Coordinates of C-alpha atoms and ligand atoms in Angstrom, one line a residue:
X2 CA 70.2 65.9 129.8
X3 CA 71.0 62.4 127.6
X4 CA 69.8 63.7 124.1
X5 CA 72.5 64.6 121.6
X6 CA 73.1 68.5 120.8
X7 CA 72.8 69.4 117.2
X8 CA 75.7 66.7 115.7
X9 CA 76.5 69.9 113.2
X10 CA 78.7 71.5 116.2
X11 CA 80.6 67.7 116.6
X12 CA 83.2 68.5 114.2
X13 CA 84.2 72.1 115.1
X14 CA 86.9 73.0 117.8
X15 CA 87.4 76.1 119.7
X16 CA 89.8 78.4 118.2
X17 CA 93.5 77.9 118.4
X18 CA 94.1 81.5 118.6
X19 CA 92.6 82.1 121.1
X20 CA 94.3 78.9 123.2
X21 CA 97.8 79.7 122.5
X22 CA 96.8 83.8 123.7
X23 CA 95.4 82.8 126.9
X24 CA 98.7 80.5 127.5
X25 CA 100.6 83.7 126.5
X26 CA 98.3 85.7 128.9
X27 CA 98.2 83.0 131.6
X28 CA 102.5 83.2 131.1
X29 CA 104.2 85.7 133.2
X30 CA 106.2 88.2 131.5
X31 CA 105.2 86.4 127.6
X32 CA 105.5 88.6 124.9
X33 CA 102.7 87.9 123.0
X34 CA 103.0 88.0 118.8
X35 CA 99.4 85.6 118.6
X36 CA 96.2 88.2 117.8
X37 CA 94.8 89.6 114.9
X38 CA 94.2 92.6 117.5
X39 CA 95.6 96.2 116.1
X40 CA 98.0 97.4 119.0
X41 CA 96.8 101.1 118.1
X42 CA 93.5 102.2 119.9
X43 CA 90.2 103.6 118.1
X44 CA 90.9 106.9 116.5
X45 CA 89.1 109.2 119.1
X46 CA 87.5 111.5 116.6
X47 CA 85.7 107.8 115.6
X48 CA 84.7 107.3 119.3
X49 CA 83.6 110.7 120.2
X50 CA 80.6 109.9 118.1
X51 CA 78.9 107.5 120.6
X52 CA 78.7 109.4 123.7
X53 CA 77.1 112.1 121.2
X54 CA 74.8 109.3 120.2
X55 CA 73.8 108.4 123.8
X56 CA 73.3 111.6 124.8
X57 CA 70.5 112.4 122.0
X58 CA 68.9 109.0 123.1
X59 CA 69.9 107.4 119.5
X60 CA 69.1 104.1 121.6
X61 CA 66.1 102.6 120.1
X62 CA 65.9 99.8 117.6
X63 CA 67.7 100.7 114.4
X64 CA 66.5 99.6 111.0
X65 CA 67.9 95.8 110.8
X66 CA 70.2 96.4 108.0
X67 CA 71.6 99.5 109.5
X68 CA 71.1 103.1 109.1
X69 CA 70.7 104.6 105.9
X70 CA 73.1 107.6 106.7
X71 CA 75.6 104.7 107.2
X72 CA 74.3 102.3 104.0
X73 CA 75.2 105.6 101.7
X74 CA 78.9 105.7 103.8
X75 CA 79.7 102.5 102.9
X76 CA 78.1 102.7 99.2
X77 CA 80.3 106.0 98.6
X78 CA 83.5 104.9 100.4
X79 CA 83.5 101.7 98.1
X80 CA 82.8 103.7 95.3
X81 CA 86.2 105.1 95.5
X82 CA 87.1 102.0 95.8
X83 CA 85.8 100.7 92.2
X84 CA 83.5 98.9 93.9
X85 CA 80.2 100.7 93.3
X86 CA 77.2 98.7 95.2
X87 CA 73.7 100.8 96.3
X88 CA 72.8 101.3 99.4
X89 CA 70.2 98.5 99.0
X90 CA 72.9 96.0 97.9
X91 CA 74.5 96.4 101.7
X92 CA 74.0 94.9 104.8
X93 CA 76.1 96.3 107.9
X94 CA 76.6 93.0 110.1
X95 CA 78.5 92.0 113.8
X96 CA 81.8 92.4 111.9
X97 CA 82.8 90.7 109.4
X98 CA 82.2 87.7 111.2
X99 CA 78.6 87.8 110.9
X100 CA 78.7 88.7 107.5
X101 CA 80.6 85.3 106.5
X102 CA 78.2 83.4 108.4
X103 CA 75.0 85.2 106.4
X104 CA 76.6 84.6 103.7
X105 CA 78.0 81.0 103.9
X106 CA 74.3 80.5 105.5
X107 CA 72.5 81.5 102.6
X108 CA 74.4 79.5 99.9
X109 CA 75.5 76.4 101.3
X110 CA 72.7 73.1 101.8
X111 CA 73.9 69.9 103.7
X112 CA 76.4 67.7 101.4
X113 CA 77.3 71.3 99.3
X114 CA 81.2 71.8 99.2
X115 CA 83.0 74.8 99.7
X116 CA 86.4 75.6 98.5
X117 CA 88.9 77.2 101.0
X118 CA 91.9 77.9 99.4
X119 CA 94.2 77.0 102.8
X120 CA 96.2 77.7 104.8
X121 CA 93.3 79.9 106.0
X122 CA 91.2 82.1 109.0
X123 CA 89.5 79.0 110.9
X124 CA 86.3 80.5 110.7
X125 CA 85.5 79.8 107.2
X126 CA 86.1 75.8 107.9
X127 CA 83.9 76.2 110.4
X128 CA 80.9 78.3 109.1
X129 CA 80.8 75.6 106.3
X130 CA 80.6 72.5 108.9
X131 CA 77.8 74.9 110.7
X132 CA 75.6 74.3 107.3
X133 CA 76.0 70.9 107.4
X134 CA 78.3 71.2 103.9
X135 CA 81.7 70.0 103.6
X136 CA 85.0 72.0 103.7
X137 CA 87.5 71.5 100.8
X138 CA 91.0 72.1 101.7
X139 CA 93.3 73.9 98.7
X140 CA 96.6 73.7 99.6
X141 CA 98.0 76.3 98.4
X142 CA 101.5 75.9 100.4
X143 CA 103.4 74.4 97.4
X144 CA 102.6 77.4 95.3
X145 CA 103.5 80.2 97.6
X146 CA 100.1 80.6 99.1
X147 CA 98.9 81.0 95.5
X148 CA 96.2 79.7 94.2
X149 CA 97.0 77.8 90.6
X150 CA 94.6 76.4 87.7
X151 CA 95.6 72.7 88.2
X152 CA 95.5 72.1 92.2
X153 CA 92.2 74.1 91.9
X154 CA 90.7 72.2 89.1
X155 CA 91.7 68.6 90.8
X156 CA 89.6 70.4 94.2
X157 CA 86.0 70.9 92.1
X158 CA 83.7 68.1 92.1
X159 CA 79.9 68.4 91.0
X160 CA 79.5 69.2 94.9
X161 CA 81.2 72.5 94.5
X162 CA 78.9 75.6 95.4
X163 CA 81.1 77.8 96.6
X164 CA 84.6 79.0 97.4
X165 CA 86.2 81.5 99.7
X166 CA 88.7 83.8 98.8
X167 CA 90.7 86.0 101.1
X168 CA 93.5 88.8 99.7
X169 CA 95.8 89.8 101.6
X170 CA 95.2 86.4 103.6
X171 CA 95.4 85.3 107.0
X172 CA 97.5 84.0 108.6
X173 CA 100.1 84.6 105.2
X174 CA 99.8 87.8 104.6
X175 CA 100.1 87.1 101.0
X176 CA 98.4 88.7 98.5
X177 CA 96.6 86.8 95.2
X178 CA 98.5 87.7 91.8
X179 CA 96.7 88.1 88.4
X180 CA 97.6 84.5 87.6
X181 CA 95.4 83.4 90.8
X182 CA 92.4 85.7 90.3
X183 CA 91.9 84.9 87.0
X184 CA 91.8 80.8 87.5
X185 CA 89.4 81.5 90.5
X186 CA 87.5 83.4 88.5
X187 CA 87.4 81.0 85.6
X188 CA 86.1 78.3 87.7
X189 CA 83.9 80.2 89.6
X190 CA 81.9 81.2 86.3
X191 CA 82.6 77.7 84.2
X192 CA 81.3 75.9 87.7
X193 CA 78.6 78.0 88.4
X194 CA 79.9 78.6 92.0
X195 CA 79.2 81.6 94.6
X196 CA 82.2 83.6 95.8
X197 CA 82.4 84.6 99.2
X198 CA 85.3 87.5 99.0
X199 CA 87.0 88.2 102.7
X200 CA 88.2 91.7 102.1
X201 CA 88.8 92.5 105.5
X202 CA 92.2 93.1 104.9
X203 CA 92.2 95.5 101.9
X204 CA 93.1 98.4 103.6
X205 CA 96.3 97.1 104.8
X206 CA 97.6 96.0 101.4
X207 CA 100.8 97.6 100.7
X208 CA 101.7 96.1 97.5
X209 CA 101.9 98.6 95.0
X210 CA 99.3 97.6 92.0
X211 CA 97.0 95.5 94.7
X212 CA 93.5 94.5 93.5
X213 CA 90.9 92.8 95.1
X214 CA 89.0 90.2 93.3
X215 CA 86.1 91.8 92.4
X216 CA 87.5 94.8 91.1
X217 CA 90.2 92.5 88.8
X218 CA 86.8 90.9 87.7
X219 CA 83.7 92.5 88.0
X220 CA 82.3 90.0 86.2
X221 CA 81.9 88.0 89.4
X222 CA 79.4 90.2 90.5
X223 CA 75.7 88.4 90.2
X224 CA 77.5 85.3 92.0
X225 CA 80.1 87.1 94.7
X226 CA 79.0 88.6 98.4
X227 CA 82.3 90.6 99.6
X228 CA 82.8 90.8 103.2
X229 CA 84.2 93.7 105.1
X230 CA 85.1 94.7 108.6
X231 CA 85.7 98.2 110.8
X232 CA 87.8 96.0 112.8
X233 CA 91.7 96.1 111.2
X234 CA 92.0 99.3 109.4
X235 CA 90.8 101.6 112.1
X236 CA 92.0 99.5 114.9
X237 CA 87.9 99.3 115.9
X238 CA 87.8 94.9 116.8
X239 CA 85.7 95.5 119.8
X240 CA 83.5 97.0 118.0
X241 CA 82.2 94.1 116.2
X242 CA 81.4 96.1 112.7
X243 CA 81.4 94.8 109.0
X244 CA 79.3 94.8 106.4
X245 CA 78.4 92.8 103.3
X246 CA 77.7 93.7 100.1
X247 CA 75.9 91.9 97.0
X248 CA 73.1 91.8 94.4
X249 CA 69.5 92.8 96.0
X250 CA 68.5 88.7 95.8
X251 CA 71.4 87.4 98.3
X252 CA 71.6 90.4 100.3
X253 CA 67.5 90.0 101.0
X254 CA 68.6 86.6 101.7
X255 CA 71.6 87.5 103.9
X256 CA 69.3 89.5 105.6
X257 CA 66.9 86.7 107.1
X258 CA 69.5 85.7 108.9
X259 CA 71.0 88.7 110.3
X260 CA 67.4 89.7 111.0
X261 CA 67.0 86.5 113.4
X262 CA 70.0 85.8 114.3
X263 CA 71.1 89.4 115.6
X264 CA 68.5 92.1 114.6
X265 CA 70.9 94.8 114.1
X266 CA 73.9 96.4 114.9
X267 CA 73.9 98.7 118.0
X268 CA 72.3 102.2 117.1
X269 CA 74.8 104.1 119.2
X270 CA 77.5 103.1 117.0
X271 CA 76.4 103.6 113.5
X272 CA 77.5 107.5 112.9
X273 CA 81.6 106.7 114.5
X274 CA 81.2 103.9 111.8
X275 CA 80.4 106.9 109.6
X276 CA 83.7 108.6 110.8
X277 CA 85.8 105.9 110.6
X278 CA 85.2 106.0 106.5
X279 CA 85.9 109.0 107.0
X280 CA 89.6 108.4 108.5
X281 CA 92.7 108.0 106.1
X282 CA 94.0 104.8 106.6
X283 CA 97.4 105.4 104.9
X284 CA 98.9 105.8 108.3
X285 CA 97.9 102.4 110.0
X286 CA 99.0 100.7 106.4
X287 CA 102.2 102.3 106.6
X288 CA 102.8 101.8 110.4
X289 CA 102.4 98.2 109.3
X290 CA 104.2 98.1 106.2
X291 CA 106.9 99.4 108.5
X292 CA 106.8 96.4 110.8
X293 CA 106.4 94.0 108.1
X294 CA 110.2 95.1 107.2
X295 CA 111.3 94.6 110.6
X296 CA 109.8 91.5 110.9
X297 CA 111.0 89.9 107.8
X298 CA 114.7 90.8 108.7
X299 CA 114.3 89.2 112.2
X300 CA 113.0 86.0 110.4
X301 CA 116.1 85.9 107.8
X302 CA 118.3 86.4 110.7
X303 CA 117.5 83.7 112.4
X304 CA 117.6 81.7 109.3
X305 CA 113.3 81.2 108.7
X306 CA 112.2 81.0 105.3
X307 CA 109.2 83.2 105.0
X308 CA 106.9 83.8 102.1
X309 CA 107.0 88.0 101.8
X310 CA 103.7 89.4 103.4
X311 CA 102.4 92.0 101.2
X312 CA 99.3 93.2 103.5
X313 CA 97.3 92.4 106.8
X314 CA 99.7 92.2 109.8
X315 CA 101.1 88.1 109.8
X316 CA 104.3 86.7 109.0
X317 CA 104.1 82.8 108.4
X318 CA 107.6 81.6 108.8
X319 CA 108.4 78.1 107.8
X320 CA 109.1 75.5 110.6
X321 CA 109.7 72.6 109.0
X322 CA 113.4 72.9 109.4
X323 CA 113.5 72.4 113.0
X324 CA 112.5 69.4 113.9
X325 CA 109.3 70.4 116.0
X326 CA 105.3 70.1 114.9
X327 CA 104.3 73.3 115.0
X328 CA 102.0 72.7 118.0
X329 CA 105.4 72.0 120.0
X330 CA 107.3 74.5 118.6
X331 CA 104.6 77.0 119.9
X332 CA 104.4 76.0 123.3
X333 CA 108.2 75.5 124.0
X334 CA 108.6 78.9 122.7
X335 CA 106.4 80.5 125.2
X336 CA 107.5 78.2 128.1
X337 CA 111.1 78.1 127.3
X338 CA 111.9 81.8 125.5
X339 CA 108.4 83.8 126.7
X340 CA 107.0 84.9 123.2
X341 CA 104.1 83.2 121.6
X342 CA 103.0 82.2 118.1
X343 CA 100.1 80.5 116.9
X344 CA 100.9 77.2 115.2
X345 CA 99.8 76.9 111.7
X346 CA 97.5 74.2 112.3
X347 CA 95.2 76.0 113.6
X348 CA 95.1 77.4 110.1
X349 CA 95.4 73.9 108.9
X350 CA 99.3 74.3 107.8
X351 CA 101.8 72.4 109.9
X352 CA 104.9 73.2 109.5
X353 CA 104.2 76.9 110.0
X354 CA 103.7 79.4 112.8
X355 CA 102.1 82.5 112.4
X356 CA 103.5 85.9 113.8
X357 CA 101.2 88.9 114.1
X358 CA 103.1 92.3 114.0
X359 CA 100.1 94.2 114.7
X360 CA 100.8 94.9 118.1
X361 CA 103.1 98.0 119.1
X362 CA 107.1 98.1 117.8
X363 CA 108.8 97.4 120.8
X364 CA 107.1 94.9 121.8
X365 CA 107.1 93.2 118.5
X366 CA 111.2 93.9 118.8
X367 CA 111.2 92.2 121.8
X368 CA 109.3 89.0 120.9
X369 CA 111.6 89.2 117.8
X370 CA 114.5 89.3 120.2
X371 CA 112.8 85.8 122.0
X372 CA 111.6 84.3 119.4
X373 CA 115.6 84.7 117.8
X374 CA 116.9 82.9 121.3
X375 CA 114.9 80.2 120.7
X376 CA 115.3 79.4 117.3
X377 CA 119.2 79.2 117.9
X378 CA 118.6 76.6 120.6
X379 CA 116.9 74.2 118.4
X380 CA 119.9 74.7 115.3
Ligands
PLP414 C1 90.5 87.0 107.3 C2 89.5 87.4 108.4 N1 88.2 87.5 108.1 C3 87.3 87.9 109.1 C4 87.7 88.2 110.4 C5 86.7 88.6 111.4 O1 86.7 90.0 111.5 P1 85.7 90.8 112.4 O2 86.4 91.3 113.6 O3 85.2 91.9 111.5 O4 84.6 89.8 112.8 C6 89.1 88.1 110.7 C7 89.6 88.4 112.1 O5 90.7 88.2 112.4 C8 90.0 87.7 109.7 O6 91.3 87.6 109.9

């Protein structure tokens, strides 16, 4: 074949992430400190559901938005949240990846831009590029991964549509104070822009006094679709469950794509989805609040500045003290020390490396340990 593939794709890369894991992987002995991937498995009482599911034939096409059963779940579970959305303002997606891509689908038209305050999950860069629209870049590194009035304000142009907002973040861990909410949600109401709200991580906030955006302003609402995902508080990635939830208008909209793009979610799974709400998640939070602290010592031990995570599972240590682009410091560190990292440019930070401590504690203690070596051979 000579004719061109759809020029949209020409400016997206493969994932980072997953490059620097497989070099980990493809690394004998490499302790690997790269994936968002919760170390813990599936809580049983979660999966016990599906082989119930199976066995009374719950294998036939489900309703494209999901399962009503599961729609009144989510609508109730938020609830307690402060987030109170009807079932009909709810569409359960292929994790909460599908759900940003509905979402950034259904708002953004070619030459549209889209805020992402950075460093930030690839994915979002890339969904925009997808809609023919153009990513803006907010760095947010001079303010300490906080989002303030005046870089934010020098960002908008009459392009603006949208902007992406993600608390606790990855790959920071940081988590948006007042100050930041309330300028995003200034100029989100003053520019007439959507909000696409990644709350995948709100269950593994462990600052005390957290809010997520839309509960700080629920005035938001009629312009805001907040994402969410089964995948890091019940330990459930390969799952590939999230949902969205909105006004009726862009969830009907949301669901033209879902509805062509995927269908549904699988039918088998939609009553352990059910159980999962159902599952406290106060141990996972604190199991990672736990090697947050053990993380953050290791880094001011070996002398890495680090902005404090305050949720999700990442530590983003600054590099820019040693001398190495963060690309190299990576890679020597898993060829010369066996422990990888993902380099903050894949989260379009150099300077940076990001450090998951979401797998198990002695294996994060012994990447530590590596990852301590090789920072004193660079001093
Ligand atoms: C910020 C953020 N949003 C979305 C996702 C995608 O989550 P899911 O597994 O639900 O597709 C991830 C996964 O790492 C993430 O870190």
């Amino acid at each position: 074949m000579t004719r061109p593939l759809n020029t949209a794709l020409d400016g997206l890369r493969l994932s980072p992430i997953r490059r620097f894991s497989d070099l980990a992987k493809s690394t004998p002995g490499c302790v690997s400190l790269t994936l968002g991937e919760p170390g813990e498995n599936t809580p049983d009482a979660v999966s016990a559901h599906v082989g119930a599911d199976l066995a009374a034939h719950l294998t036939h096409y489900p309703p494209n938005n999901g399962y009503p059963f599961l729609k009144e779940a989510i609508s109730g579970w938020e609830a307690k949240r402060g987030l109170s959305y009807a079932p009909d303002q709810l569409i359960v997606t292929d994790g909460a990846t599908e759900a940003l891509m509905c979402a950034l689908t259904i708002v953004l038209n070619p030459g549209d831009e889209a805020i992402i305050p950075t460093p930030a999950f690839l994915l979002y860069d890339s969904l925009v590029r997808l809609n023919r629209a153009t990513p803006v870049a907010l760095d947010t590194t001079p303010d300490g991964f906080q989002v303030r009035r005046d870089r934010l304000e020098a960002a908008l142009t009459p392009a603006t549509k949208a902007i992406v907002v993600t608390s606790p973040n990855n790959p920071t861990g940081c988590v948006l104070d007042d100050q930041s909410m309330d300028a995003l949600a200034d100029a989100a109401i003053e520019h007439d822009l959507y909000v696409i709200c990644d709350d995948v991580y709100s269950e593994l906030a462990y600052k005390s006094g957290y809010r997520r955006l839309l509960v700080a302003h629920p005035e938001l609402r009629e312009r805001a679709v907040v994402v969410q995902s089964f995948s890091k508080p019940w330990a459930m990635t390969g799952w590939r469950l999230g949902w969205a939830e909105s006004t009726p208008e862009l969830i009907s909209a949301m669901a033209k794509v879902h509805q062509y793009a995927v269908s549904s979610v699988p039918a088998f799974l939609q009553h352990a989805a059910v159980e999962a709400l159902r599952t406290d998640t106060t141990p996972m939070r604190e199991s990672y609040r736990r090697r947050r602290d053990v993380t953050l010592k290791a880094l001011e031990e070996m002398g890495l500045p680090v902005t404090r995570p305050e949720g999700a599972f990442y530590a983003f240590p600054d590099i820019r003290g040693l001398g190495l682009s963060s690309e190299d410091f990576c890679e020597r560190a898993i060829r010369e020390a066996g422990v990888a990292l993902v380099p903050g440019t894949a989260f379009g930070a150099e300077g940076f490396a990001r450090l998951s401590y979401a797998c198990d504690k002695d294996t994060l203690r012994l990447g530590l340990e590596r990852l301590s070596g090789f920072v004193s051979t660079l001093g």
